[in-house]
Amino acid sequence: MKIAVFPNMNNDGVKELTAEIKTELEKLGADYDVSPEVVSGFDLAIAVGGDGTTLNVAKTASLDGVPTLGINAGRLGFMSGLEKNELSLLSNIVSGDFIVEKRMMLKAEVIQNGVSEGEYHCLNDAVISRGDVARLIDINVFCEGRPVTNTRADGMIVSTPTGSTAYSMAAGGPVVSPDNSCFVVTPICPHSLVNRSIVFSSDKELLLTVSSEINNGAFLSIDGGSSIFVDTNTQIVISKSDFTADLIKVKPENFYEILNKKIIERRN
């Protein structure tokens, strides 16, 4: 088994944790490489850092069908399979004693003036947000060509079930177990007395447009990455991605136990 280790050295404590991981893998006689240029050719990837690190590595690895184990060196580590004090469980990875959870991803296609400008695959969410000016934008949502909602707000989040515990939850969206296949559409600070998310089956195709961004502009962010400018001539088509992010699970706890431990208990 060939293992690719991807540490995020920008995170506190990752350098030391990576050294411990290397020691453990060497003790187990594992064939590994730290920070290889590509993930193809490896049997699995290990992401060392926080949720952002795991997300980025898992997305990249998904394109080559390589599963990812997240080892948490951050604060929350909701997507991580191991904590930094559980490195002894790496023996399960080397022996193959683990399961792989397939996480649905979404695809966002950006169409400008009728021409496709690019396709992006998201594990967490695609977010339309207003520009720097403190002015609301009008966001239109269509499902299979039919109007669903027109919302004046700071923005709109379209999340996967995995992303339902990230920005979408902070904006008041529902928590969805990652074994579901759906899109959660949640407004950000809507100018309305009613603030409700809408859940769509992932076999639907959504279309989002912005209809009032004069002197402001709007931006599309893919999994919190670099922003893509959006204006009234931009269409964003959301559909289910052909790729899945494969996350390695070593411990027996289920999603609801992790939710309770990582989010609910830490807030009490």
Short mmCIF file of N, CA and C in Angstrom, two decimals, residues 64-240:
data_model
loop_
_atom_site.label_atom_id
_atom_site.label_comp_id
_atom_site.label_asym_id
_atom_site.label_seq_id
_atom_site.Cartn_x
_atom_site.Cartn_y
_atom_site.Cartn_z
N ASP A 64 -8.99 11.18 -8.82
CA ASP A 64 -8.25 9.96 -9.15
C ASP A 64 -8.80 8.74 -8.42
N GLY A 65 -9.94 8.90 -7.74
CA GLY A 65 -10.54 7.78 -7.04
C GLY A 65 -9.76 7.31 -5.84
N VAL A 66 -8.98 8.21 -5.23
CA VAL A 66 -8.15 7.85 -4.08
C VAL A 66 -8.85 8.30 -2.79
N PRO A 67 -9.05 7.41 -1.82
CA PRO A 67 -9.70 7.80 -0.57
C PRO A 67 -8.77 8.60 0.33
N THR A 68 -9.35 9.40 1.22
CA THR A 68 -8.58 10.31 2.08
C THR A 68 -8.90 10.10 3.55
N LEU A 69 -7.85 10.08 4.36
CA LEU A 69 -8.00 10.09 5.82
C LEU A 69 -7.56 11.44 6.33
N GLY A 70 -8.43 12.11 7.07
CA GLY A 70 -8.06 13.37 7.70
C GLY A 70 -7.58 13.12 9.11
N ILE A 71 -6.43 13.70 9.46
CA ILE A 71 -5.92 13.66 10.83
C ILE A 71 -5.96 15.08 11.37
N ASN A 72 -6.72 15.29 12.41
CA ASN A 72 -7.03 16.63 12.90
C ASN A 72 -5.90 17.23 13.72
N ALA A 73 -5.41 18.38 13.24
CA ALA A 73 -4.45 19.16 14.01
C ALA A 73 -5.05 20.51 14.37
N GLY A 74 -6.31 20.71 13.99
CA GLY A 74 -6.97 21.99 14.21
C GLY A 74 -7.90 21.96 15.39
N ARG A 75 -8.95 22.81 15.30
CA ARG A 75 -9.87 22.96 16.42
C ARG A 75 -11.06 22.01 16.33
N LEU A 76 -11.74 22.02 15.18
CA LEU A 76 -12.97 21.24 15.07
C LEU A 76 -12.73 19.86 14.49
N GLY A 77 -12.19 19.81 13.28
CA GLY A 77 -11.88 18.52 12.66
C GLY A 77 -13.10 17.67 12.42
N PHE A 78 -14.19 18.29 11.97
CA PHE A 78 -15.43 17.53 11.78
C PHE A 78 -15.29 16.48 10.70
N MET A 79 -14.45 16.73 9.70
CA MET A 79 -14.27 15.78 8.61
C MET A 79 -13.13 14.80 8.85
N SER A 80 -12.43 14.97 9.95
CA SER A 80 -11.26 14.13 10.22
C SER A 80 -11.66 12.75 10.69
N GLY A 81 -10.84 11.77 10.31
CA GLY A 81 -11.09 10.40 10.77
C GLY A 81 -10.37 10.06 12.05
N LEU A 82 -9.27 10.81 12.34
CA LEU A 82 -8.49 10.57 13.55
C LEU A 82 -8.10 11.88 14.20
N GLU A 83 -7.95 11.84 15.53
CA GLU A 83 -7.39 12.96 16.26
C GLU A 83 -5.88 12.72 16.42
N LYS A 84 -5.17 13.77 16.80
CA LYS A 84 -3.71 13.65 16.87
C LYS A 84 -3.23 12.70 17.97
N ASN A 85 -4.11 12.37 18.91
CA ASN A 85 -3.73 11.43 19.96
C ASN A 85 -4.17 10.00 19.63
N GLU A 86 -4.56 9.75 18.40
CA GLU A 86 -5.05 8.42 18.00
C GLU A 86 -4.20 7.80 16.88
N LEU A 87 -2.93 8.17 16.81
CA LEU A 87 -2.09 7.72 15.71
C LEU A 87 -1.84 6.21 15.73
N SER A 88 -2.07 5.58 16.88
CA SER A 88 -1.90 4.12 16.93
C SER A 88 -2.88 3.41 16.00
N LEU A 89 -4.00 4.11 15.68
CA LEU A 89 -4.99 3.52 14.78
C LEU A 89 -4.57 3.54 13.31
N LEU A 90 -3.39 4.12 13.03
CA LEU A 90 -2.86 4.06 11.68
C LEU A 90 -2.55 2.62 11.28
N SER A 91 -2.41 1.75 12.26
CA SER A 91 -2.20 0.33 11.96
C SER A 91 -3.39 -0.24 11.19
N ASN A 92 -4.60 0.29 11.46
CA ASN A 92 -5.79 -0.14 10.72
C ASN A 92 -5.70 0.27 9.25
N ILE A 93 -5.09 1.43 9.01
CA ILE A 93 -4.94 1.92 7.64
C ILE A 93 -4.00 1.01 6.86
N VAL A 94 -2.87 0.69 7.48
CA VAL A 94 -1.87 -0.14 6.81
C VAL A 94 -2.39 -1.56 6.56
N SER A 95 -3.19 -2.07 7.51
CA SER A 95 -3.74 -3.42 7.37
C SER A 95 -4.99 -3.47 6.50
N GLY A 96 -5.54 -2.30 6.16
CA GLY A 96 -6.76 -2.26 5.35
C GLY A 96 -8.03 -2.42 6.14
N ASP A 97 -7.94 -2.28 7.47
CA ASP A 97 -9.10 -2.47 8.33
C ASP A 97 -9.83 -1.13 8.52
N PHE A 98 -10.50 -0.69 7.47
CA PHE A 98 -11.24 0.55 7.52
C PHE A 98 -12.36 0.50 6.49
N ILE A 99 -13.27 1.45 6.59
CA ILE A 99 -14.32 1.55 5.58
C ILE A 99 -14.19 2.92 4.91
N VAL A 100 -14.81 3.04 3.75
CA VAL A 100 -14.76 4.30 3.00
C VAL A 100 -16.17 4.84 2.85
N GLU A 101 -16.36 6.07 3.31
CA GLU A 101 -17.64 6.75 3.15
C GLU A 101 -17.61 7.59 1.88
N LYS A 102 -18.58 7.39 1.01
CA LYS A 102 -18.66 8.16 -0.22
C LYS A 102 -19.53 9.40 0.02
N ARG A 103 -18.91 10.56 -0.16
CA ARG A 103 -19.61 11.83 0.06
C ARG A 103 -19.98 12.46 -1.29
N MET A 104 -21.25 12.78 -1.44
CA MET A 104 -21.73 13.44 -2.64
C MET A 104 -21.06 14.79 -2.83
N MET A 105 -20.73 15.13 -4.07
CA MET A 105 -20.22 16.44 -4.42
C MET A 105 -21.18 17.10 -5.41
N LEU A 106 -21.13 18.41 -5.49
CA LEU A 106 -21.95 19.11 -6.48
C LEU A 106 -21.06 19.76 -7.52
N LYS A 107 -21.64 20.00 -8.68
CA LYS A 107 -20.94 20.68 -9.76
C LYS A 107 -21.60 22.03 -10.01
N ALA A 108 -20.77 23.06 -10.10
CA ALA A 108 -21.27 24.39 -10.42
C ALA A 108 -20.68 24.81 -11.75
N GLU A 109 -21.54 25.03 -12.74
CA GLU A 109 -21.09 25.50 -14.05
C GLU A 109 -21.42 26.99 -14.18
N VAL A 110 -20.42 27.79 -14.52
CA VAL A 110 -20.60 29.22 -14.67
C VAL A 110 -20.77 29.54 -16.16
N ILE A 111 -21.92 30.13 -16.49
CA ILE A 111 -22.23 30.49 -17.88
C ILE A 111 -22.33 32.00 -17.98
N GLN A 112 -21.51 32.59 -18.84
CA GLN A 112 -21.49 34.03 -19.01
C GLN A 112 -21.94 34.38 -20.43
N ASN A 113 -23.05 35.14 -20.53
CA ASN A 113 -23.60 35.51 -21.84
C ASN A 113 -23.82 34.29 -22.73
N GLY A 114 -24.29 33.21 -22.12
CA GLY A 114 -24.62 32.00 -22.86
C GLY A 114 -23.44 31.08 -23.14
N VAL A 115 -22.24 31.46 -22.71
CA VAL A 115 -21.04 30.66 -22.96
C VAL A 115 -20.50 30.10 -21.64
N SER A 116 -20.23 28.81 -21.61
CA SER A 116 -19.70 28.18 -20.40
C SER A 116 -18.27 28.65 -20.13
N GLU A 117 -18.07 29.20 -18.93
CA GLU A 117 -16.75 29.73 -18.56
C GLU A 117 -15.96 28.77 -17.69
N GLY A 118 -16.61 27.71 -17.22
CA GLY A 118 -15.88 26.76 -16.39
C GLY A 118 -16.81 25.93 -15.52
N GLU A 119 -16.31 24.76 -15.11
CA GLU A 119 -17.03 23.86 -14.21
C GLU A 119 -16.20 23.65 -12.95
N TYR A 120 -16.88 23.64 -11.81
CA TYR A 120 -16.19 23.52 -10.53
C TYR A 120 -16.90 22.46 -9.69
N HIS A 121 -16.12 21.65 -8.99
CA HIS A 121 -16.68 20.60 -8.16
C HIS A 121 -16.51 20.96 -6.68
N CYS A 122 -17.60 20.84 -5.93
CA CYS A 122 -17.63 21.26 -4.52
C CYS A 122 -17.92 20.09 -3.61
N LEU A 123 -17.19 20.01 -2.53
CA LEU A 123 -17.50 19.04 -1.49
C LEU A 123 -18.35 19.67 -0.40
N ASN A 124 -18.13 20.94 -0.12
CA ASN A 124 -18.91 21.65 0.90
C ASN A 124 -20.03 22.49 0.28
N ASP A 125 -19.64 23.55 -0.45
CA ASP A 125 -20.68 24.46 -0.91
C ASP A 125 -20.21 25.38 -2.03
N ALA A 126 -21.19 25.90 -2.74
CA ALA A 126 -21.01 27.00 -3.69
C ALA A 126 -21.79 28.17 -3.13
N VAL A 127 -21.13 29.33 -2.99
CA VAL A 127 -21.74 30.46 -2.31
C VAL A 127 -21.71 31.70 -3.20
N ILE A 128 -22.88 32.31 -3.39
CA ILE A 128 -22.97 33.62 -4.04
C ILE A 128 -23.07 34.66 -2.93
N SER A 129 -22.19 35.67 -2.98
CA SER A 129 -22.23 36.71 -1.95
C SER A 129 -22.07 38.08 -2.59
N ARG A 130 -22.50 39.10 -1.88
CA ARG A 130 -22.42 40.46 -2.39
C ARG A 130 -20.97 40.93 -2.39
N GLY A 131 -20.74 42.06 -3.09
CA GLY A 131 -19.41 42.64 -3.12
C GLY A 131 -19.09 43.41 -1.86
N ASP A 132 -18.10 44.30 -1.96
CA ASP A 132 -17.64 45.03 -0.78
C ASP A 132 -18.64 46.07 -0.28
N VAL A 133 -19.50 46.54 -1.18
CA VAL A 133 -20.48 47.55 -0.78
C VAL A 133 -21.57 46.90 0.07
N ALA A 134 -21.94 47.56 1.18
CA ALA A 134 -22.95 47.01 2.09
C ALA A 134 -24.34 47.19 1.50
N ARG A 135 -24.59 46.47 0.41
CA ARG A 135 -25.88 46.58 -0.27
C ARG A 135 -26.36 45.17 -0.62
N LEU A 136 -27.63 44.90 -0.36
CA LEU A 136 -28.17 43.57 -0.62
C LEU A 136 -28.26 43.29 -2.12
N ILE A 137 -28.27 42.01 -2.47
CA ILE A 137 -28.44 41.60 -3.86
C ILE A 137 -29.67 40.72 -3.98
N ASP A 138 -30.27 40.72 -5.16
CA ASP A 138 -31.43 39.86 -5.43
C ASP A 138 -30.96 38.60 -6.13
N ILE A 139 -31.24 37.46 -5.52
CA ILE A 139 -30.79 36.18 -6.06
C ILE A 139 -32.01 35.35 -6.44
N ASN A 140 -32.02 34.89 -7.68
CA ASN A 140 -33.12 34.08 -8.19
C ASN A 140 -32.70 32.62 -8.24
N VAL A 141 -33.58 31.74 -7.78
CA VAL A 141 -33.33 30.30 -7.82
C VAL A 141 -34.41 29.63 -8.65
N PHE A 142 -33.99 28.85 -9.63
CA PHE A 142 -34.90 28.08 -10.47
C PHE A 142 -34.56 26.59 -10.32
N CYS A 143 -35.57 25.76 -10.39
CA CYS A 143 -35.37 24.30 -10.37
C CYS A 143 -36.00 23.72 -11.63
N GLU A 144 -35.14 23.10 -12.45
CA GLU A 144 -35.58 22.52 -13.72
C GLU A 144 -36.39 23.53 -14.54
N GLY A 145 -35.90 24.76 -14.56
CA GLY A 145 -36.50 25.80 -15.39
C GLY A 145 -37.67 26.54 -14.76
N ARG A 146 -38.11 26.12 -13.59
CA ARG A 146 -39.26 26.76 -12.94
C ARG A 146 -38.77 27.62 -11.77
N PRO A 147 -39.34 28.83 -11.60
CA PRO A 147 -38.91 29.70 -10.51
C PRO A 147 -39.26 29.12 -9.14
N VAL A 148 -38.30 29.21 -8.22
CA VAL A 148 -38.51 28.73 -6.85
C VAL A 148 -38.59 29.90 -5.88
N THR A 149 -37.59 30.78 -5.95
CA THR A 149 -37.57 31.90 -5.02
C THR A 149 -36.75 33.05 -5.58
N ASN A 150 -37.14 34.26 -5.18
CA ASN A 150 -36.33 35.45 -5.42
C ASN A 150 -36.06 36.06 -4.06
N THR A 151 -34.81 36.11 -3.67
CA THR A 151 -34.46 36.50 -2.31
C THR A 151 -33.52 37.69 -2.31
N ARG A 152 -33.87 38.73 -1.57
CA ARG A 152 -32.95 39.85 -1.36
C ARG A 152 -32.16 39.56 -0.08
N ALA A 153 -30.85 39.46 -0.24
CA ALA A 153 -30.03 38.99 0.88
C ALA A 153 -28.57 39.37 0.65
N ASP A 154 -27.73 39.02 1.62
CA ASP A 154 -26.28 39.18 1.45
C ASP A 154 -25.72 38.12 0.51
N GLY A 155 -26.46 37.03 0.35
CA GLY A 155 -25.97 35.97 -0.52
C GLY A 155 -26.81 34.72 -0.41
N MET A 156 -26.34 33.66 -1.05
CA MET A 156 -27.04 32.37 -1.05
C MET A 156 -26.01 31.24 -1.02
N ILE A 157 -26.28 30.24 -0.20
CA ILE A 157 -25.41 29.08 -0.08
C ILE A 157 -26.11 27.87 -0.68
N VAL A 158 -25.42 27.14 -1.54
CA VAL A 158 -25.90 25.84 -2.00
C VAL A 158 -24.90 24.82 -1.49
N SER A 159 -25.33 24.00 -0.55
CA SER A 159 -24.40 23.07 0.10
C SER A 159 -24.77 21.62 -0.17
N THR A 160 -23.78 20.77 -0.05
CA THR A 160 -23.98 19.33 -0.03
C THR A 160 -24.35 18.91 1.39
N PRO A 161 -24.73 17.65 1.61
CA PRO A 161 -24.92 17.20 2.98
C PRO A 161 -23.66 17.37 3.84
N THR A 162 -22.48 17.11 3.26
CA THR A 162 -21.23 17.32 4.00
C THR A 162 -21.11 18.77 4.41
N GLY A 163 -21.44 19.69 3.51
CA GLY A 163 -21.33 21.11 3.80
C GLY A 163 -22.44 21.65 4.68
N SER A 164 -23.43 20.83 5.00
CA SER A 164 -24.54 21.32 5.82
C SER A 164 -24.11 21.66 7.24
N THR A 165 -22.96 21.13 7.68
CA THR A 165 -22.46 21.46 9.02
C THR A 165 -21.42 22.57 8.99
N ALA A 166 -21.25 23.22 7.84
CA ALA A 166 -20.28 24.29 7.70
C ALA A 166 -21.00 25.64 7.62
N TYR A 167 -20.74 26.42 6.58
CA TYR A 167 -21.31 27.77 6.44
C TYR A 167 -22.84 27.73 6.45
N SER A 168 -23.42 26.72 5.81
CA SER A 168 -24.88 26.62 5.75
C SER A 168 -25.49 26.54 7.14
N MET A 169 -24.90 25.76 8.03
CA MET A 169 -25.42 25.66 9.38
C MET A 169 -25.29 26.98 10.12
N ALA A 170 -24.15 27.67 9.92
CA ALA A 170 -23.94 28.97 10.56
C ALA A 170 -24.98 29.99 10.10
N ALA A 171 -25.49 29.82 8.87
CA ALA A 171 -26.50 30.73 8.32
C ALA A 171 -27.92 30.28 8.67
N GLY A 172 -28.04 29.25 9.49
CA GLY A 172 -29.36 28.80 9.94
C GLY A 172 -29.93 27.63 9.18
N GLY A 173 -29.11 27.00 8.33
CA GLY A 173 -29.57 25.85 7.55
C GLY A 173 -29.63 24.57 8.37
N PRO A 174 -30.32 23.55 7.87
CA PRO A 174 -30.46 22.29 8.61
C PRO A 174 -29.20 21.44 8.51
N VAL A 175 -29.02 20.59 9.50
CA VAL A 175 -27.95 19.61 9.47
C VAL A 175 -28.47 18.36 8.75
N VAL A 176 -27.74 17.91 7.74
CA VAL A 176 -28.14 16.76 6.93
C VAL A 176 -27.08 15.69 7.02
N SER A 177 -27.48 14.48 7.32
CA SER A 177 -26.53 13.37 7.39
C SER A 177 -25.85 13.18 6.03
N PRO A 178 -24.54 12.96 6.00
CA PRO A 178 -23.81 12.90 4.73
C PRO A 178 -24.13 11.68 3.87
N ASP A 179 -24.92 10.75 4.37
CA ASP A 179 -25.30 9.62 3.53
C ASP A 179 -26.52 9.94 2.66
N ASN A 180 -27.02 11.19 2.78
CA ASN A 180 -28.09 11.64 1.90
C ASN A 180 -27.51 12.18 0.59
N SER A 181 -28.39 12.39 -0.39
CA SER A 181 -27.97 12.95 -1.67
C SER A 181 -28.93 14.08 -2.01
N CYS A 182 -28.50 15.32 -1.69
CA CYS A 182 -29.38 16.47 -1.87
C CYS A 182 -28.58 17.76 -1.89
N PHE A 183 -29.26 18.84 -2.25
CA PHE A 183 -28.70 20.19 -2.16
C PHE A 183 -29.49 20.95 -1.10
N VAL A 184 -28.80 21.71 -0.27
CA VAL A 184 -29.46 22.58 0.70
C VAL A 184 -29.20 24.02 0.28
N VAL A 185 -30.27 24.77 0.01
CA VAL A 185 -30.15 26.16 -0.43
C VAL A 185 -30.56 27.06 0.74
N THR A 186 -29.62 27.87 1.20
CA THR A 186 -29.83 28.68 2.40
C THR A 186 -29.45 30.14 2.14
N PRO A 187 -30.37 31.08 2.38
CA PRO A 187 -30.03 32.49 2.19
C PRO A 187 -29.13 32.99 3.32
N ILE A 188 -28.31 34.00 3.00
CA ILE A 188 -27.43 34.63 3.99
C ILE A 188 -28.01 36.00 4.35
N CYS A 189 -28.41 36.15 5.60
CA CYS A 189 -28.98 37.42 6.09
C CYS A 189 -30.04 37.97 5.14
N PRO A 190 -31.12 37.24 4.90
CA PRO A 190 -32.14 37.73 3.97
C PRO A 190 -32.92 38.90 4.56
N HIS A 191 -33.36 39.80 3.67
CA HIS A 191 -34.19 40.93 4.08
C HIS A 191 -35.64 40.45 4.10
N SER A 192 -35.95 39.66 5.11
CA SER A 192 -37.26 39.01 5.17
C SER A 192 -37.55 38.61 6.60
N LEU A 193 -38.82 38.56 6.94
CA LEU A 193 -39.22 38.06 8.26
C LEU A 193 -39.22 36.54 8.30
N VAL A 194 -39.12 35.92 7.13
CA VAL A 194 -39.11 34.46 7.04
C VAL A 194 -37.76 34.04 6.45
N ASN A 195 -37.03 33.22 7.16
CA ASN A 195 -35.73 32.74 6.72
C ASN A 195 -35.75 31.22 6.73
N ARG A 196 -35.89 30.62 5.57
CA ARG A 196 -36.00 29.17 5.48
C ARG A 196 -35.08 28.61 4.41
N SER A 197 -34.44 27.50 4.72
CA SER A 197 -33.68 26.78 3.71
C SER A 197 -34.63 25.91 2.90
N ILE A 198 -34.19 25.55 1.71
CA ILE A 198 -34.95 24.63 0.86
C ILE A 198 -34.02 23.47 0.50
N VAL A 199 -34.52 22.26 0.64
CA VAL A 199 -33.73 21.06 0.32
C VAL A 199 -34.25 20.47 -0.98
N PHE A 200 -33.34 20.26 -1.93
CA PHE A 200 -33.68 19.70 -3.24
C PHE A 200 -33.00 18.34 -3.41
N SER A 201 -33.70 17.43 -4.04
CA SER A 201 -33.08 16.16 -4.41
C SER A 201 -31.95 16.41 -5.40
N SER A 202 -30.86 15.65 -5.27
CA SER A 202 -29.69 15.90 -6.12
C SER A 202 -29.88 15.47 -7.57
N ASP A 203 -31.03 14.87 -7.90
CA ASP A 203 -31.28 14.56 -9.30
C ASP A 203 -31.90 15.77 -10.03
N LYS A 204 -32.10 16.87 -9.28
CA LYS A 204 -32.62 18.10 -9.87
C LYS A 204 -31.46 18.98 -10.34
N GLU A 205 -31.75 19.87 -11.29
CA GLU A 205 -30.77 20.86 -11.73
C GLU A 205 -31.26 22.23 -11.31
N LEU A 206 -30.40 22.97 -10.63
CA LEU A 206 -30.75 24.31 -10.16
C LEU A 206 -30.05 25.36 -11.01
N LEU A 207 -30.70 26.50 -11.14
CA LEU A 207 -30.12 27.64 -11.83
C LEU A 207 -30.22 28.85 -10.92
N LEU A 208 -29.10 29.53 -10.69
CA LEU A 208 -29.08 30.72 -9.86
C LEU A 208 -28.59 31.91 -10.68
N THR A 209 -29.28 33.04 -10.53
CA THR A 209 -28.87 34.28 -11.18
C THR A 209 -28.97 35.42 -10.16
N VAL A 210 -28.26 36.50 -10.46
CA VAL A 210 -28.31 37.71 -9.64
C VAL A 210 -28.92 38.81 -10.49
N SER A 211 -29.97 39.45 -9.97
CA SER A 211 -30.71 40.41 -10.81
C SER A 211 -30.53 41.86 -10.43
N SER A 212 -29.85 42.15 -9.31
CA SER A 212 -29.65 43.57 -8.94
C SER A 212 -28.32 43.73 -8.24
N GLU A 213 -27.26 43.90 -9.02
CA GLU A 213 -25.94 44.08 -8.42
C GLU A 213 -25.29 45.37 -8.92
N ILE A 214 -26.15 46.35 -9.32
CA ILE A 214 -25.66 47.61 -9.86
C ILE A 214 -24.76 48.31 -8.83
N ASN A 215 -23.59 48.76 -9.29
CA ASN A 215 -22.62 49.45 -8.45
C ASN A 215 -22.13 48.61 -7.27
N ASN A 216 -22.31 47.31 -7.37
CA ASN A 216 -21.88 46.46 -6.25
C ASN A 216 -21.16 45.23 -6.78
N GLY A 217 -21.86 44.44 -7.55
CA GLY A 217 -21.28 43.19 -8.02
C GLY A 217 -21.51 42.08 -7.02
N ALA A 218 -21.34 40.86 -7.48
CA ALA A 218 -21.48 39.68 -6.62
C ALA A 218 -20.38 38.71 -7.01
N PHE A 219 -20.17 37.72 -6.14
CA PHE A 219 -19.08 36.77 -6.37
C PHE A 219 -19.54 35.36 -6.03
N LEU A 220 -19.00 34.41 -6.77
CA LEU A 220 -19.24 33.00 -6.50
C LEU A 220 -17.97 32.41 -5.90
N SER A 221 -18.11 31.75 -4.77
CA SER A 221 -16.98 31.10 -4.10
C SER A 221 -17.22 29.60 -4.06
N ILE A 222 -16.21 28.84 -4.46
CA ILE A 222 -16.30 27.38 -4.50
C ILE A 222 -15.52 26.81 -3.33
N ASP A 223 -16.23 26.21 -2.37
CA ASP A 223 -15.58 25.64 -1.18
C ASP A 223 -14.65 26.64 -0.50
N GLY A 224 -15.09 27.90 -0.44
CA GLY A 224 -14.32 28.92 0.26
C GLY A 224 -13.07 29.36 -0.48
N GLY A 225 -12.95 28.98 -1.76
CA GLY A 225 -11.76 29.33 -2.53
C GLY A 225 -11.89 30.69 -3.18
N SER A 226 -11.07 30.92 -4.20
CA SER A 226 -11.04 32.21 -4.87
C SER A 226 -12.40 32.55 -5.47
N SER A 227 -12.69 33.86 -5.53
CA SER A 227 -14.00 34.34 -5.95
C SER A 227 -14.09 34.54 -7.46
N ILE A 228 -15.24 34.21 -8.01
CA ILE A 228 -15.54 34.37 -9.44
C ILE A 228 -16.60 35.46 -9.56
N PHE A 229 -16.31 36.50 -10.36
CA PHE A 229 -17.24 37.62 -10.47
C PHE A 229 -18.54 37.18 -11.14
N VAL A 230 -19.64 37.66 -10.59
CA VAL A 230 -20.98 37.33 -11.09
C VAL A 230 -21.73 38.63 -11.34
N ASP A 231 -22.34 38.75 -12.53
CA ASP A 231 -23.19 39.91 -12.80
C ASP A 231 -24.53 39.43 -13.36
N THR A 232 -25.32 40.37 -13.88
CA THR A 232 -26.67 40.00 -14.33
C THR A 232 -26.66 39.11 -15.57
N ASN A 233 -25.51 39.00 -16.22
CA ASN A 233 -25.41 38.14 -17.40
C ASN A 233 -24.87 36.75 -17.07
N THR A 234 -24.68 36.48 -15.77
CA THR A 234 -24.10 35.20 -15.33
C THR A 234 -25.19 34.24 -14.89
N GLN A 235 -25.08 33.01 -15.33
CA GLN A 235 -25.94 31.93 -14.84
C GLN A 235 -25.06 30.90 -14.16
N ILE A 236 -25.52 30.42 -13.00
CA ILE A 236 -24.79 29.38 -12.27
C ILE A 236 -25.69 28.15 -12.21
N VAL A 237 -25.25 27.09 -12.87
CA VAL A 237 -26.03 25.86 -12.95
C VAL A 237 -25.46 24.85 -11.95
N ILE A 238 -26.30 24.40 -11.05
CA ILE A 238 -25.90 23.45 -10.00
C ILE A 238 -26.48 22.08 -10.31
N SER A 239 -25.63 21.07 -10.29
CA SER A 239 -26.07 19.69 -10.48
C SER A 239 -25.18 18.76 -9.66
N LYS A 240 -25.55 17.52 -9.61
CA LYS A 240 -24.74 16.54 -8.88
C LYS A 240 -23.47 16.22 -9.67
#
